[in-house]
Amino acid sequence: MTTLALPAGRAARIGRSVRRADPVLLAAATVCSLLVLLAVLGPLLAPYPPSQTDLLAASQGPSAEHLLGTDSLGRDILSRLMNGARLSFMGPGLIVVLSLTLGTGLGIVAAWRGGIVDSALSKVFNVVFALPGILVAIVAGAVFGGGFWAPVLALSLVYTPYVARVVRSAAVTERRMAYVEACELADMPAWRICTHHILRNLLPIVLAQATISFGSALMDFGAASFLGVGIQPPQAEWGLMVSEGQADLLDGAMAQTLSAGLMILISVVAFNTLGERLGSRAGGRR
Amino acid sequence: MTSTSATSGTARWTRPWPRLPVLRVIARSVLGAAATVLAASFLIYAALSLTPGDPVDQIVGQRATPEQRAAARAQLGLDEPLPVRYVHWVTDAVQGDLGRSITYRQDVTGLVEPRIATTLTLVALAAVIIVVFGIALGAFGGMSDRWRPVVSAFVGVGLSVPAFVSATVLIGVFAVKLGWFPTFGAGDGFVDRLHHLLLPAIALSLGWTAYVAQMTTAAVREQAGKDHVTTAVGRGLGRGLVFRRHILRNAALPVMTASGLTVAGLVAGSVIVETAFSVDGIGSLLMKSVTNKDYPVVMAISMLIVVIFVVVTTLLDLAQTVLDPRTRTTGGRK
């Protein structure tokens, strides 16, 4: 351990910069940014309109005109993949934003008020924990007949308690800190302490949680579309593409299912890795 | 997103009881579980009754007279307010009557009963795969430095493959390209059924196997670093003996909790896999009923999934309390 010979301050600085240059974190962040870029620009860059059918060129293998081939309606798979990125990311993105906002709010309120509020909230959360996410999405699909909003709202509801639990336990620690007491003695209103100090200190944890939730939201949202209670045809979305490709699978054409499945896999791995690394950095800072 | 209330149930009490008698713990968990199931069932019941379409249309058709509609409405019990209907549903359900299917014109119990065996076989098969491979991989990853990167790569990918992707890829490769397995159905007879359900079970178990492997690796590594293990190695005990007696036994509790949680989640996951493989279990029946707007069936199967989930997590909670007396005490000596 050569760092022992260095002055403590310098060793800590070197330690920080090594952490900062974490190659896995950088790689995951790069892949995630590229994927988000694809979701934004994909529809503009795609070589064909996603719903343009060409029955003369149906179920073709990869070629110069259609790099990934065509599906059974003659639609260009690559174009559908690039267009599908938008809905595949917008759904989970919205789920994360909604559940994070609600979960962070409830978590901080539970930690701040404690007592009855805390235990009442935890009872409500226990009920939601008993509902598997995909089941709630299915019930929402049964009620509203699928589409974009039914799975988004259903999954946001299911994800909220997980966020709230993480935020609550971190906020309870924060609540006992001396600076909170100082603010209270200085007559600062509670909401201001919560938003200006506690929330700000919890941001790294919230951010890490957001990234990890995005990975599972991506899987659950895709599953809802796959089951037919989410995005409906003829729209392009990866989970739906896996399901549509299943029909061609029996003829041995795997391009659509494989490429859409692979996009989901890459996205989830990238966001999970990013979230994990951000989380351990947030944990290390305390 | 799977670590549910397995531990919080016992750690929540703040009253300074020196020791909580086991019976009281059991009574509390059972009551809590019952309350959870009741609340969840009301949520689902209320949500399903919010649906825009009128179930009466499906029975009497669009062109029925108002009198016919009112009669059908009264027959379905829809003329009563929601809480009353809900109480009726619960009292019937407790007595084993889950209502009548609108599309099949048959009792829901009769629809569900033959299919639940298929689903439970699938879930059991997947559970065996998860426990055997998850714990084996986790033990390798925890004990051997050479295996650890392999195991953690498997965990990283396994946790990121949704079941519907692994299901379709497995169908494409092993059922269509190689022709080793049938592409759909559940099969008759024991061997044929195993042959039909093996691929779905693998698809269902992949993510959870990775999860159990991850938990096992962590638990084994934690135990392997403890003093009693160092002492045992120092006493000259063989590696196998140290692993079995000192590491595995102490790592068993978290591993058991993780495995149990997976089994609780498998029933919900089987909906996806059954749909992908067209296995005629309760999961694919649920999806068919959603398409047909057959709400009594949707309600019954949803509740079945929730009840299985809650029962398994409660049992896990209790098993933990019985096996590890430390979790029973709170404020007192530790």
mmCIF file of C-alpha atoms in Angstrom, chain A residues 122-123 126-132 134-135 138-139 141-145 158-159 162 165 209 212-213 216 218-219 222-223 226-229 238-239 242-243 246 249-254 257-258 260-262 264-265 268-269 272 276, chain B residues 1-5 8 12 35-36 39-40 43-44 47-52 156-157 159-162 164-165 168-169 171-173 176-177 183 214 268-269 271-272 275-277 286-287 290 293 295 298 301-303 305-306 309-310:
data_model
loop_
_atom_site.group_PDB
_atom_site.id
_atom_site.type_symbol
_atom_site.label_atom_id
_atom_site.label_comp_id
_atom_site.label_asym_id
_atom_site.label_seq_id
_atom_site.Cartn_x
_atom_site.Cartn_y
_atom_site.Cartn_z
ATOM 1 C CA SER A 122 -45.580 1.722 4.998
ATOM 2 C CA LYS A 123 -48.859 -0.219 5.287
ATOM 3 C CA ASN A 126 -46.918 -3.270 1.697
ATOM 4 C CA VAL A 127 -50.167 -3.699 -0.236
ATOM 5 C CA VAL A 128 -48.537 -2.432 -3.431
ATOM 6 C CA PHE A 129 -45.523 -4.703 -2.849
ATOM 7 C CA ALA A 130 -47.917 -7.657 -2.963
ATOM 8 C CA LEU A 131 -48.924 -6.740 -6.529
ATOM 9 C CA PRO A 132 -46.455 -7.944 -9.167
ATOM 10 C CA ILE A 134 -46.712 -7.080 -14.733
ATOM 11 C CA LEU A 135 -50.021 -8.102 -13.144
ATOM 12 C CA ILE A 138 -52.284 -6.460 -17.283
ATOM 13 C CA VAL A 139 -55.215 -5.307 -15.144
ATOM 14 C CA GLY A 141 -54.650 -3.076 -19.930
ATOM 15 C CA ALA A 142 -57.886 -4.927 -19.255
ATOM 16 C CA VAL A 143 -59.534 -1.749 -17.970
ATOM 17 C CA PHE A 144 -58.202 0.777 -20.485
ATOM 18 C CA GLY A 145 -57.594 -1.543 -23.420
ATOM 19 C CA VAL A 158 -45.964 -0.152 -8.716
ATOM 20 C CA TYR A 159 -42.497 1.419 -8.803
ATOM 21 C CA TYR A 162 -39.590 0.922 -4.099
ATOM 22 C CA ARG A 165 -38.475 2.935 0.645
ATOM 23 C CA GLN A 209 -32.230 4.625 -8.196
ATOM 24 C CA ILE A 212 -31.693 1.185 -12.085
ATOM 25 C CA SER A 213 -35.478 1.618 -12.230
ATOM 26 C CA SER A 216 -36.508 -2.741 -15.035
ATOM 27 C CA LEU A 218 -37.745 -1.028 -19.890
ATOM 28 C CA MET A 219 -38.257 -4.763 -19.353
ATOM 29 C CA GLY A 222 -41.692 -4.192 -23.200
ATOM 30 C CA ALA A 223 -43.396 -7.153 -21.537
ATOM 31 C CA PHE A 226 -45.421 -8.174 -25.816
ATOM 32 C CA LEU A 227 -48.532 -9.374 -23.972
ATOM 33 C CA GLY A 228 -50.758 -7.032 -25.997
ATOM 34 C CA VAL A 229 -51.717 -4.720 -23.121
ATOM 35 C CA TRP A 238 -39.242 -3.251 -29.242
ATOM 36 C CA GLY A 239 -41.386 -5.453 -27.009
ATOM 37 C CA VAL A 242 -40.365 -9.333 -30.373
ATOM 38 C CA SER A 243 -43.988 -10.498 -30.320
ATOM 39 C CA GLN A 246 -42.543 -14.612 -33.173
ATOM 40 C CA LEU A 249 -39.849 -17.367 -36.124
ATOM 41 C CA LEU A 250 -41.657 -20.540 -37.147
ATOM 42 C CA ASP A 251 -40.410 -19.979 -40.717
ATOM 43 C CA GLY A 252 -36.889 -19.649 -39.381
ATOM 44 C CA ALA A 253 -36.677 -15.842 -39.761
ATOM 45 C CA MET A 254 -35.167 -14.643 -36.504
ATOM 46 C CA THR A 257 -37.087 -10.992 -32.708
ATOM 47 C CA LEU A 258 -33.331 -11.206 -32.242
ATOM 48 C CA ALA A 260 -35.361 -6.148 -30.962
ATOM 49 C CA GLY A 261 -34.482 -8.494 -28.088
ATOM 50 C CA LEU A 262 -30.832 -7.561 -28.368
ATOM 51 C CA ILE A 264 -33.607 -4.385 -25.034
ATOM 52 C CA LEU A 265 -30.800 -6.482 -23.565
ATOM 53 C CA VAL A 268 -30.947 -2.850 -19.757
ATOM 54 C CA VAL A 269 -27.325 -3.940 -19.241
ATOM 55 C CA ASN A 272 -28.191 -1.239 -14.860
ATOM 56 C CA GLU A 276 -24.939 0.356 -10.026
ATOM 57 C CA MET B 1 -37.048 -4.945 -7.681
ATOM 58 C CA THR B 2 -37.766 -8.102 -5.803
ATOM 59 C CA SER B 3 -36.701 -7.635 -2.232
ATOM 60 C CA THR B 4 -40.142 -7.252 -0.732
ATOM 61 C CA SER B 5 -41.135 -7.137 2.876
ATOM 62 C CA SER B 8 -39.234 -5.548 7.297
ATOM 63 C CA ARG B 12 -40.530 -2.874 12.130
ATOM 64 C CA ALA B 35 -55.210 -7.572 5.418
ATOM 65 C CA THR B 36 -52.813 -7.163 2.491
ATOM 66 C CA ALA B 39 -56.756 -4.554 0.333
ATOM 67 C CA ALA B 40 -55.161 -5.783 -2.890
ATOM 68 C CA LEU B 43 -57.976 -2.419 -5.466
ATOM 69 C CA ILE B 44 -58.179 -4.874 -8.362
ATOM 70 C CA ALA B 47 -60.091 -1.034 -10.983
ATOM 71 C CA LEU B 48 -61.885 -3.675 -13.043
ATOM 72 C CA SER B 49 -65.272 -2.130 -12.319
ATOM 73 C CA LEU B 50 -63.974 1.208 -13.636
ATOM 74 C CA THR B 51 -63.769 -0.217 -17.118
ATOM 75 C CA PRO B 52 -65.539 1.909 -19.757
ATOM 76 C CA GLY B 156 -25.242 -9.136 -15.348
ATOM 77 C CA VAL B 157 -26.709 -10.542 -18.554
ATOM 78 C CA LEU B 159 -30.729 -10.012 -14.856
ATOM 79 C CA SER B 160 -31.104 -7.948 -18.027
ATOM 80 C CA VAL B 161 -32.897 -10.426 -20.284
ATOM 81 C CA PRO B 162 -36.671 -10.077 -20.020
ATOM 82 C CA PHE B 164 -40.298 -12.646 -23.246
ATOM 83 C CA VAL B 165 -36.980 -12.170 -25.055
ATOM 84 C CA THR B 168 -38.734 -16.169 -28.122
ATOM 85 C CA VAL B 169 -35.017 -16.704 -28.657
ATOM 86 C CA ILE B 171 -38.164 -21.019 -29.385
ATOM 87 C CA GLY B 172 -36.234 -19.783 -32.410
ATOM 88 C CA VAL B 173 -33.048 -21.681 -31.645
ATOM 89 C CA VAL B 176 -37.432 -24.210 -34.718
ATOM 90 C CA LYS B 177 -33.788 -24.279 -35.864
ATOM 91 C CA THR B 183 -42.789 -25.020 -30.121
ATOM 92 C CA GLN B 214 -25.885 -13.035 -7.128
ATOM 93 C CA ALA B 268 -46.646 -13.702 -12.264
ATOM 94 C CA GLY B 269 -43.726 -14.293 -14.626
ATOM 95 C CA VAL B 271 -48.031 -15.278 -17.590
ATOM 96 C CA ILE B 272 -45.420 -14.021 -20.055
ATOM 97 C CA THR B 275 -48.222 -16.636 -23.637
ATOM 98 C CA ALA B 276 -44.949 -16.950 -25.573
ATOM 99 C CA PHE B 277 -45.098 -20.767 -25.652
ATOM 100 C CA LEU B 286 -55.613 -14.575 -17.986
ATOM 101 C CA MET B 287 -54.413 -12.960 -21.208
ATOM 102 C CA VAL B 290 -58.239 -9.734 -20.855
ATOM 103 C CA LYS B 293 -63.055 -8.596 -21.422
ATOM 104 C CA TYR B 295 -63.640 -9.780 -15.961
ATOM 105 C CA VAL B 298 -59.372 -11.737 -14.807
ATOM 106 C CA ILE B 301 -56.653 -15.277 -11.660
ATOM 107 C CA SER B 302 -55.201 -11.947 -10.534
ATOM 108 C CA MET B 303 -56.213 -12.731 -6.972
ATOM 109 C CA ILE B 305 -51.451 -14.761 -8.249
ATOM 110 C CA VAL B 306 -51.547 -12.220 -5.420
ATOM 111 C CA PHE B 309 -47.313 -14.310 -3.692
ATOM 112 C CA VAL B 310 -48.435 -13.148 -0.243
#
